[in-house]
Short mmCIF file of C-alpha atoms and ligand atoms in Angstrom, two decimals:
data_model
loop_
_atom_site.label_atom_id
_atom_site.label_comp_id
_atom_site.label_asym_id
_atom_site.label_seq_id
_atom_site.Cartn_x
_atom_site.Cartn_y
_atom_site.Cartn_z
CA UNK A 222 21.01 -1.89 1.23
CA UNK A 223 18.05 -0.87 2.97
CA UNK A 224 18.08 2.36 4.21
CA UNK A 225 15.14 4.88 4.02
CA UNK A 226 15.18 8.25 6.14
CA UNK A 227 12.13 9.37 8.05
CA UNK A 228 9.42 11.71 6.73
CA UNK A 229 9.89 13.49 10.17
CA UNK A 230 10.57 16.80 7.27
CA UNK A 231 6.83 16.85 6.96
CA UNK A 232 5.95 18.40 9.99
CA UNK A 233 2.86 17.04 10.39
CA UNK A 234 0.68 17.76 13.35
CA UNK A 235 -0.98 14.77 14.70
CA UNK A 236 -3.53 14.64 11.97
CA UNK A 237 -3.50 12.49 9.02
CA UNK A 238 -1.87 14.55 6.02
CA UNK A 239 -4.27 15.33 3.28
CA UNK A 240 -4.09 15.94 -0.36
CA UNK A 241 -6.28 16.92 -2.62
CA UNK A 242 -7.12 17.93 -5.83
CA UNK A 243 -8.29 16.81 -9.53
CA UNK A 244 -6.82 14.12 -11.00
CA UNK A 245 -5.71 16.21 -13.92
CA UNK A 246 -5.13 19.83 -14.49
CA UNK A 247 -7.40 20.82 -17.15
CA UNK A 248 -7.86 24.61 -17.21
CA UNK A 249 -6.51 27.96 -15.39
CA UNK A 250 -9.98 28.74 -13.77
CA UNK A 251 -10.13 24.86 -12.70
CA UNK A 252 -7.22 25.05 -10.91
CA UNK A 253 -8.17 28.36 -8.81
CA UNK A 254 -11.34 27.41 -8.62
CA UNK A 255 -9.22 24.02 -6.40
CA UNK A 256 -7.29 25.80 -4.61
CA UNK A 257 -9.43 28.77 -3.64
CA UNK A 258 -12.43 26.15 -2.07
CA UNK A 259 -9.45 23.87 -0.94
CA UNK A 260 -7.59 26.66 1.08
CA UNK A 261 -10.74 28.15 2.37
CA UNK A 262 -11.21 25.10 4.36
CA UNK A 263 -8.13 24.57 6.01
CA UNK A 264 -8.20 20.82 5.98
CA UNK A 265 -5.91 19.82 2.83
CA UNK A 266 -1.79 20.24 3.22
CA UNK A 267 -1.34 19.91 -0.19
CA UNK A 268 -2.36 20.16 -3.91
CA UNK A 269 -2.33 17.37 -6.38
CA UNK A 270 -3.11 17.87 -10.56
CA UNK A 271 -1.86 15.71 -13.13
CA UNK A 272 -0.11 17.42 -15.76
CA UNK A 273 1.24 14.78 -17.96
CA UNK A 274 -1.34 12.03 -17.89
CA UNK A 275 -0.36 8.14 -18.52
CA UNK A 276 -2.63 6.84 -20.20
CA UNK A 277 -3.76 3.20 -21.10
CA UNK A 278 -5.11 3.81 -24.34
CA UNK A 279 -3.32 6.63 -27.02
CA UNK A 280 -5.94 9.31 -27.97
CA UNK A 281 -6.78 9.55 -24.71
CA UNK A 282 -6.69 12.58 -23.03
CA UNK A 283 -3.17 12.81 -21.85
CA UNK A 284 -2.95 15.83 -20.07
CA UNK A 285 -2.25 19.38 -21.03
CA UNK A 286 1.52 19.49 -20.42
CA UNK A 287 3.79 22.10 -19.64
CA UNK A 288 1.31 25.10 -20.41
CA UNK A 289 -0.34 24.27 -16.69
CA UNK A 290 2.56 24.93 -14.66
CA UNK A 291 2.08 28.53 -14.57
CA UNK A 292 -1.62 27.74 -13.36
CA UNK A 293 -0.04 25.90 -10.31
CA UNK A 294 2.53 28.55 -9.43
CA UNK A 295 -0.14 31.64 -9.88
CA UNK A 296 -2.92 29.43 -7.56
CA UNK A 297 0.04 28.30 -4.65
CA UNK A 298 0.86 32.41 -5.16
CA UNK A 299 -2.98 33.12 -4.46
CA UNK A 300 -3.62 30.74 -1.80
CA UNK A 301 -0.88 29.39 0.00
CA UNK A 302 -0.78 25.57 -0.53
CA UNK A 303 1.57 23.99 -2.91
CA UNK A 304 0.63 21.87 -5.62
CA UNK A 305 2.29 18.60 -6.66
CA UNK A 306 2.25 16.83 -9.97
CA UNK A 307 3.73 13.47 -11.44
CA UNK A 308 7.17 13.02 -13.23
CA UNK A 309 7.68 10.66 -14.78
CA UNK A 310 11.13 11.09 -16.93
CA UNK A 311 13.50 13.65 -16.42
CA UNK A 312 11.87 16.38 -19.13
CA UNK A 313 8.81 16.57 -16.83
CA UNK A 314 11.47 16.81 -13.87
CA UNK A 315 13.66 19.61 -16.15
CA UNK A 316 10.29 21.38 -16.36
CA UNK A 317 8.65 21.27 -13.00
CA UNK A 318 11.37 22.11 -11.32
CA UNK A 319 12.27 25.31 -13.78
CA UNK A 320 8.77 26.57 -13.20
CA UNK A 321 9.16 26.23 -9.59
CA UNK A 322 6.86 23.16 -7.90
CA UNK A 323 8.23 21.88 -4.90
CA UNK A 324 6.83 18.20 -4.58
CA UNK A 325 6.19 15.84 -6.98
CA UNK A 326 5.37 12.59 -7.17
CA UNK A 327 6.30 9.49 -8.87
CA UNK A 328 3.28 7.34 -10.61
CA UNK A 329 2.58 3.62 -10.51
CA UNK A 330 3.60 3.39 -14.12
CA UNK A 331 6.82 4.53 -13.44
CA UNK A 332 7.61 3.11 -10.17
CA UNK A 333 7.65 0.08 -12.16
CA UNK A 334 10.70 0.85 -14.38
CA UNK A 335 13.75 1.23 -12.48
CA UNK A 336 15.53 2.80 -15.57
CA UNK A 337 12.78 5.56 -15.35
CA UNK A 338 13.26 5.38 -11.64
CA UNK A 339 17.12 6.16 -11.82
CA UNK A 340 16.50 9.01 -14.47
CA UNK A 341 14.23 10.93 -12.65
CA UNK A 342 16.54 10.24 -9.20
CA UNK A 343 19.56 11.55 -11.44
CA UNK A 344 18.02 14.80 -12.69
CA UNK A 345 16.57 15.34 -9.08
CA UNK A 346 19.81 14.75 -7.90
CA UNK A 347 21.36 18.03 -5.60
CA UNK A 348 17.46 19.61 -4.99
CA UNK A 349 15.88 18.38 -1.43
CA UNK A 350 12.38 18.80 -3.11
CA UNK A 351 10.14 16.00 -1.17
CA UNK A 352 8.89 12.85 -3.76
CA UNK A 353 6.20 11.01 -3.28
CA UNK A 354 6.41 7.31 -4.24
CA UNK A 355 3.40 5.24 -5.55
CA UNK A 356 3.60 1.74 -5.35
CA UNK A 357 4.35 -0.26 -8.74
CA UNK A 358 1.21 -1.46 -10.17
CA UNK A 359 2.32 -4.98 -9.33
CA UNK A 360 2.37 -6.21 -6.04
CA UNK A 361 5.90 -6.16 -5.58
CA UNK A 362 7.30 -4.60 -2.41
CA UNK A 363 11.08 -4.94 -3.58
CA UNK A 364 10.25 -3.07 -6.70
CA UNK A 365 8.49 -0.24 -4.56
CA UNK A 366 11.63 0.04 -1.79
CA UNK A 367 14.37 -0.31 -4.94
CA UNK A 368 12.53 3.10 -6.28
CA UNK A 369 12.36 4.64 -2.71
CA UNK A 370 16.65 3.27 -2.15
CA UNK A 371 17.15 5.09 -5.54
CA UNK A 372 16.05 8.25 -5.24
CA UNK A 373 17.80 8.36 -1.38
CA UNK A 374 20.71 7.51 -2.69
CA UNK A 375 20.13 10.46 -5.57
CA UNK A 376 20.68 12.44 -2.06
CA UNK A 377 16.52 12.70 -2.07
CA UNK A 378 15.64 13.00 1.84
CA UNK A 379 12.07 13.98 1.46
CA UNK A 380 10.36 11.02 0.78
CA UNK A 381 7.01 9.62 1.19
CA UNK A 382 5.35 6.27 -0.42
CA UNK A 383 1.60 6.60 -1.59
CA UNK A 384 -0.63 3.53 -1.33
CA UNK A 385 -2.70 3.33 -4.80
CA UNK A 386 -3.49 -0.32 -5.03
CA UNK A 387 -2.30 -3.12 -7.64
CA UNK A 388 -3.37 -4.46 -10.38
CA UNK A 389 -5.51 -7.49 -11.24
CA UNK A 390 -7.04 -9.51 -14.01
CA UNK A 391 -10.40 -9.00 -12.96
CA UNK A 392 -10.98 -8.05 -9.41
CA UNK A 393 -14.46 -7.77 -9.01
CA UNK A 394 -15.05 -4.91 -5.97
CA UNK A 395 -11.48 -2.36 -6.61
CA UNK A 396 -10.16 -0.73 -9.75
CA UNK A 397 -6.38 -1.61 -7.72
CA UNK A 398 -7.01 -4.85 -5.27
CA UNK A 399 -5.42 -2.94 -2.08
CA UNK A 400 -3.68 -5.97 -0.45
CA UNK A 401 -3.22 -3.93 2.56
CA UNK A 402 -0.30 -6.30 3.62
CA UNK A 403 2.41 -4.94 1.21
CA UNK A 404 2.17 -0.94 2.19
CA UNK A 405 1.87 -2.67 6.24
CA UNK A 406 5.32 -4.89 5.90
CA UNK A 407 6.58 -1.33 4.26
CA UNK A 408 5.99 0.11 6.90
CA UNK A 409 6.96 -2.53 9.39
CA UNK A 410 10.35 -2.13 7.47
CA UNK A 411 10.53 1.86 7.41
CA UNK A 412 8.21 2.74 10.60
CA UNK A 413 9.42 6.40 10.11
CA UNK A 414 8.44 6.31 6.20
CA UNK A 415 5.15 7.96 6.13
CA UNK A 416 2.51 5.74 3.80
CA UNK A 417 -0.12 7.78 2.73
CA UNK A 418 -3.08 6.21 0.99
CA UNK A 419 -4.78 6.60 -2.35
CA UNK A 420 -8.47 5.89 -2.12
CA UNK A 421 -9.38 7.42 -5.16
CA UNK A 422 -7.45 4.55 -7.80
CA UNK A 423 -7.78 1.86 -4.97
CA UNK A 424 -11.43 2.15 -5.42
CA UNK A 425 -12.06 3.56 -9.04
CA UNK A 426 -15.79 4.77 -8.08
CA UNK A 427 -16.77 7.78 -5.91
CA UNK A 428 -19.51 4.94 -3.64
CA UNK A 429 -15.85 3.71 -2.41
CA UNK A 430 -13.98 6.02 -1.20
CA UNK A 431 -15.38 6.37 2.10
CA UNK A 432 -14.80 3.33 3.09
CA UNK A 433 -11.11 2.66 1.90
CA UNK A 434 -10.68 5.90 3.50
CA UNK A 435 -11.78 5.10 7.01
CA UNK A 436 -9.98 1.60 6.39
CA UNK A 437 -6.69 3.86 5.83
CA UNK A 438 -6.95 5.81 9.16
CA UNK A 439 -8.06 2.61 11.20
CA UNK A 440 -4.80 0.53 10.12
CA UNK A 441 -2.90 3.70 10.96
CA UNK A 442 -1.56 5.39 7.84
CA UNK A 443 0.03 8.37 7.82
CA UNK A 444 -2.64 10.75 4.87
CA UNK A 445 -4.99 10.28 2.21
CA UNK A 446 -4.42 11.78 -1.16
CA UNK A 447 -8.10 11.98 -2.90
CA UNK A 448 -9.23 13.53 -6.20
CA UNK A 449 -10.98 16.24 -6.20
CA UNK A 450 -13.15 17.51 -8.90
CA UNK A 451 -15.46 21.18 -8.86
CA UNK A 452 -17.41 18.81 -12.16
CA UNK A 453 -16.24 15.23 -11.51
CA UNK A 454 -18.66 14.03 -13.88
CA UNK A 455 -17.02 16.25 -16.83
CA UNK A 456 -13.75 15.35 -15.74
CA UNK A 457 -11.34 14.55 -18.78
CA UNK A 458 -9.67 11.30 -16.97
CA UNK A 459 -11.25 9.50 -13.80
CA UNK A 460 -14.09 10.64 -14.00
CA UNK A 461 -15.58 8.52 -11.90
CA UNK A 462 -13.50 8.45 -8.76
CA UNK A 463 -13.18 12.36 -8.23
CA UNK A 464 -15.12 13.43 -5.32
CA UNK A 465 -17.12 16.62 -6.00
CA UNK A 466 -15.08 20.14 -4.99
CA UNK A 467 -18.06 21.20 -2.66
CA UNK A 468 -18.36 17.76 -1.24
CA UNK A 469 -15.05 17.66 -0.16
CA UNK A 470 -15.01 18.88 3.34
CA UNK A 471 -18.47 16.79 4.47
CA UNK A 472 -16.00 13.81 3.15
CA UNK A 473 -13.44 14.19 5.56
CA UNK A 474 -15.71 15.32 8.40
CA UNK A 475 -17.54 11.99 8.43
CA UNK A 476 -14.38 10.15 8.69
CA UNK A 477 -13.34 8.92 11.94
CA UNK A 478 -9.54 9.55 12.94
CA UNK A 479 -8.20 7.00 15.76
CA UNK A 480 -5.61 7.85 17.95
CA UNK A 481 -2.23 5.40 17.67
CA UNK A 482 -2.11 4.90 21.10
CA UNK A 483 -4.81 3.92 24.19
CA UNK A 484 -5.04 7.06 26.33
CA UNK A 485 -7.09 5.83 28.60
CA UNK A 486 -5.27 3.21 31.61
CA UNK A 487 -7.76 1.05 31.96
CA UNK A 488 -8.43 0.03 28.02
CA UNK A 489 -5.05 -0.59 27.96
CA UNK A 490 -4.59 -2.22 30.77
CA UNK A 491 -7.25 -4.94 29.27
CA UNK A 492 -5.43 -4.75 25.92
CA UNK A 493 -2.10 -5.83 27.67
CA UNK A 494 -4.15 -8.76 29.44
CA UNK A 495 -5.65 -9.72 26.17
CA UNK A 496 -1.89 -9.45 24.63
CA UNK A 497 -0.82 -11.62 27.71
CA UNK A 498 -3.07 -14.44 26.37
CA UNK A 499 -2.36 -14.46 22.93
CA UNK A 500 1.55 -14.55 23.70
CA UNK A 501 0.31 -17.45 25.82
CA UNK A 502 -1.89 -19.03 23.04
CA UNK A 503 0.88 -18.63 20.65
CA UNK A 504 3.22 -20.23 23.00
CA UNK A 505 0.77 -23.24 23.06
CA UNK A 506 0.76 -23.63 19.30
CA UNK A 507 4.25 -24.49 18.89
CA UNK A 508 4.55 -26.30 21.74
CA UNK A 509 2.11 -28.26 19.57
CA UNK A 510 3.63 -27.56 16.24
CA UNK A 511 7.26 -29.02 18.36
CA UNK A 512 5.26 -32.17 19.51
CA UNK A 513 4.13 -32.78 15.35
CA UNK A 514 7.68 -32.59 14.41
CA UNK A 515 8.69 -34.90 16.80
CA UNK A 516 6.16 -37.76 15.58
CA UNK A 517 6.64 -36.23 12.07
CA UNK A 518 10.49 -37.37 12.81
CA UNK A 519 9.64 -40.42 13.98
CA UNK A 520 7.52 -40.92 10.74
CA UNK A 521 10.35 -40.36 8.69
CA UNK A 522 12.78 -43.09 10.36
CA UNK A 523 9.80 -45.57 9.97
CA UNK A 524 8.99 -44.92 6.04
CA UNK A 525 13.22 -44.89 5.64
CA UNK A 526 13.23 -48.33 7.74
CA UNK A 527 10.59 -50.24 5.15
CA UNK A 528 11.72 -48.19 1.81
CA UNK A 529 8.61 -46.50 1.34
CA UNK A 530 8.40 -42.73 -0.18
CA UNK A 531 8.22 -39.93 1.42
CA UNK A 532 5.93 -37.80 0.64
CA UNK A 533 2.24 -39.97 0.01
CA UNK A 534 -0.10 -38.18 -2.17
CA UNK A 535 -3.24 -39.71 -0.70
CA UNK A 536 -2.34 -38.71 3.04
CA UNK A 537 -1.43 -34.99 2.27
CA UNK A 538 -5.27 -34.89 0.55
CA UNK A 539 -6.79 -36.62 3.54
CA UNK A 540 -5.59 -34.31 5.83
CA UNK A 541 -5.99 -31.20 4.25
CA UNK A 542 -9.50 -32.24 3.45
CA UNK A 543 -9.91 -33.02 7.28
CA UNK A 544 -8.36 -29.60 8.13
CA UNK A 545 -10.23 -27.94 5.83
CA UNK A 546 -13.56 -29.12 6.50
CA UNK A 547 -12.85 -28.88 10.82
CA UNK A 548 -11.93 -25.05 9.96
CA UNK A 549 -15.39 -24.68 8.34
CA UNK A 550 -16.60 -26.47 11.26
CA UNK A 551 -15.28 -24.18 13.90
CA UNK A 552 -15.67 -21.31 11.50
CA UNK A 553 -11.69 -20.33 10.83
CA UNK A 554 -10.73 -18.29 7.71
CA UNK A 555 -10.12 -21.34 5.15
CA UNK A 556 -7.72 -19.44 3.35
CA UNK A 557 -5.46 -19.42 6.64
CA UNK A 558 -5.59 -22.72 7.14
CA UNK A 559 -4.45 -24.10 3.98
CA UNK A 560 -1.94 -21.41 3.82
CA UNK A 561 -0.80 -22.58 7.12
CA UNK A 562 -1.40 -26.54 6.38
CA UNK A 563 0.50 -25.98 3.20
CA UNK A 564 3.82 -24.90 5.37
CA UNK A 565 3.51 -27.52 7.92
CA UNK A 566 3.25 -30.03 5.49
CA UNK A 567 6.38 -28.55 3.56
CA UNK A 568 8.48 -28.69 6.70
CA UNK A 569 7.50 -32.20 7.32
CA UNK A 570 8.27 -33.69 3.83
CA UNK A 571 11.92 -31.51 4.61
CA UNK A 572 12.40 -33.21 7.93
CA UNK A 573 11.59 -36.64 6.77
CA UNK A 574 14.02 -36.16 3.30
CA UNK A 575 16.80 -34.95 5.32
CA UNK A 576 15.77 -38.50 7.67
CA UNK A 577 16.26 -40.27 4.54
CA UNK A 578 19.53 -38.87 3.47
CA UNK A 579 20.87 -38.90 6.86
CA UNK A 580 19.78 -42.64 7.16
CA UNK A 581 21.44 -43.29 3.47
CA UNK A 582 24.81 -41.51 4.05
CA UNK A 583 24.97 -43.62 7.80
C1 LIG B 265 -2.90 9.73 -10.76
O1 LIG B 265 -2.58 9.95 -9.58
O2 LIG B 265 -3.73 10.39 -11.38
C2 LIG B 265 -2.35 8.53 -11.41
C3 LIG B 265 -2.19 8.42 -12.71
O3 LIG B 265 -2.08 7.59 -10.52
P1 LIG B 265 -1.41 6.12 -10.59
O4 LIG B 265 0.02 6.33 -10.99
O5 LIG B 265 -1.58 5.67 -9.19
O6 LIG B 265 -2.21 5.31 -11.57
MN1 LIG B 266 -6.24 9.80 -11.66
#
């Protein structure tokens, strides 16, 4: 079962939704402090603050609890915007939702754990308070729809999934590798789900933000959720991915929003030529790919005539070496060659087994 309702409840003008705020709630006069600068500049929709914080390591700091809910409630009082924070069993749900916050969101930790998943879905069960979704820290889409399917069926309509990256054994550049394919085949699946994006533990350093940001609104996602520090530097988790509080607005003004759609007849007048081709081009290519096959086939009946194996370990390495080195040659992404060498060749040792057994069973 696939089914995932629209984030249409959002009302979201055409502008990218943005949240904001530090990663974790750390004092009453931090929290104003937030929201006062944040509200004054009418560019943020929402508030984020951790309250319990997951930590890696124990005696970290993990967040001051339940004492910082009344900070939240008095600043969206004050100011107007409502903040969110992260549940992630049904005590913090029990909590939140007794002290009155109306979003939360669910953290890569526990997106993970579909027990965890199906607790927090149960106690949420009968409120329509929106949850937002973070992916699972390992790239696993299924894992990251199963949470979303859980919490719908809990009767949860407000949904929206939040792009934070995955984890890796050393990636060199991100703190969370974004493989920006996963949250694009979500939303190929769900294209009403809105997918906002988490820049701030994508990048894990303030000198990246900017750019996974702009990267966000140029593939088209829906917000950006960034932490927001007033003293990033004394921050008491991530400190070094919180942008600073008086920073904040020059940070989104420098970033570029596109618009989903060519406005202008002429640009997309050449886009729909240049779409003509490539439907043309792609048309080509398995025309070609059909005209392998056929040879491939023919390949097969040969090697089954004479008894000889199928698949010959010393022709698969010539050719990929030949493809390989003609892509560097013509200057074509190596990696999608082989990837695409890989599955030709896989097809053709299928066609020419099933040749075999067809020949055998004749
Ligand atoms: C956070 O938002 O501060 C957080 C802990 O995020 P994640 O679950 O993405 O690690
Ligand atoms: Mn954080």
């Amino acid at each position: 079962m696939e089914t995932i309702p629209t984030s249409s409840w959002l009302n979201r003008k055409a502008s990218p939704l943005i949240i904001a705020g530090p990663c974790s709630a750390e004092s009453e006069e931090q929290i104003m402090r937030v929201a006062e600068t944040l509200a004054e500049r009418g560019r943020v929709q929402l508030l984020r603050a951790g309250v319990w914080k997951p930590r890696t390591r124990p005696n970290s700091f993990e967040g001051v609890g339940r004492k910082a809910l009344p900070w939240l409630i008095k600043a969206e009082k004050e100011y107007g915007i409502p903040f969110m924070i992260e549940v992630a069993n049904e005590e913090h749900v029990k909590a939140a939702l007794d002290a009155g916050i109306k979003h939360v969101w669910i953290g890569a930790r526990t997106t993970v754990n579909p027990f965890s998943v199906q607790s927090i879905a149960d106690e949420l069960q009968g409120t329509d308070i929106p949850v937002f979704v973070k992916n699972p820290l390992n790239p696993d889409l299924q894992l990251w729809i199963g949470a979303l399917e859980r919490l719908h069926v809990a009767g949860i309509r407000k949904l929206v999934a939040i792009h934070r990256g995955f984890s890796t054994y050393q990636e060199p550049t991100y703190r969370n590798s974004p493989n920006w394919e996963i949250p694009i085949e979500l939303k190929t699946k769900f294209p009403n789900l809105e997918v906002v994006v988490d820049p701030s533990h994508i990048g894990g350093k303030r000198s990246l933000l900017k750019e996974i940001s702009q990267k966000a609104l140029d593939l088209g996602f829906d917000g950006l959720m960034i932490e927001t520090h007033p003293n990033p530097d004394e921050a008491l988790s991530d400190p070094k991915q919180q942008i600073f509080l008086d920073k904040f607005e020059s940070f989104i003004d420098q970033l570029e929003e596109k618009q989903h759609h060519f406005e202008d007849s002429v640009a997309l007048n050449q886009l729909e030529q240049l779409r003509r081709l490539i439907d043309e081009l792609d048309h080509g290519l398995m025309e070609g790919l059909k005209r392998r096959l056929e040879i491939v086939e023919q390949i097969g009946n040969y090697k089954a005539e004479h008894g000889v194996i199928v698949f010959q370990l010393e022709r698969w390495r010539s050719i990929i070496e030949d493809r390989m080195k003609f892509a560097e040659d013509q200057n074509i992404d190596p990696e999608l060659v082989h990837g695409l060498w890989n599955e030709i060749h896989k097809a053709s040792i299928r066609l020419q087994t099933d040749v075999v057994n067809r020949k055998l069973s004749d």
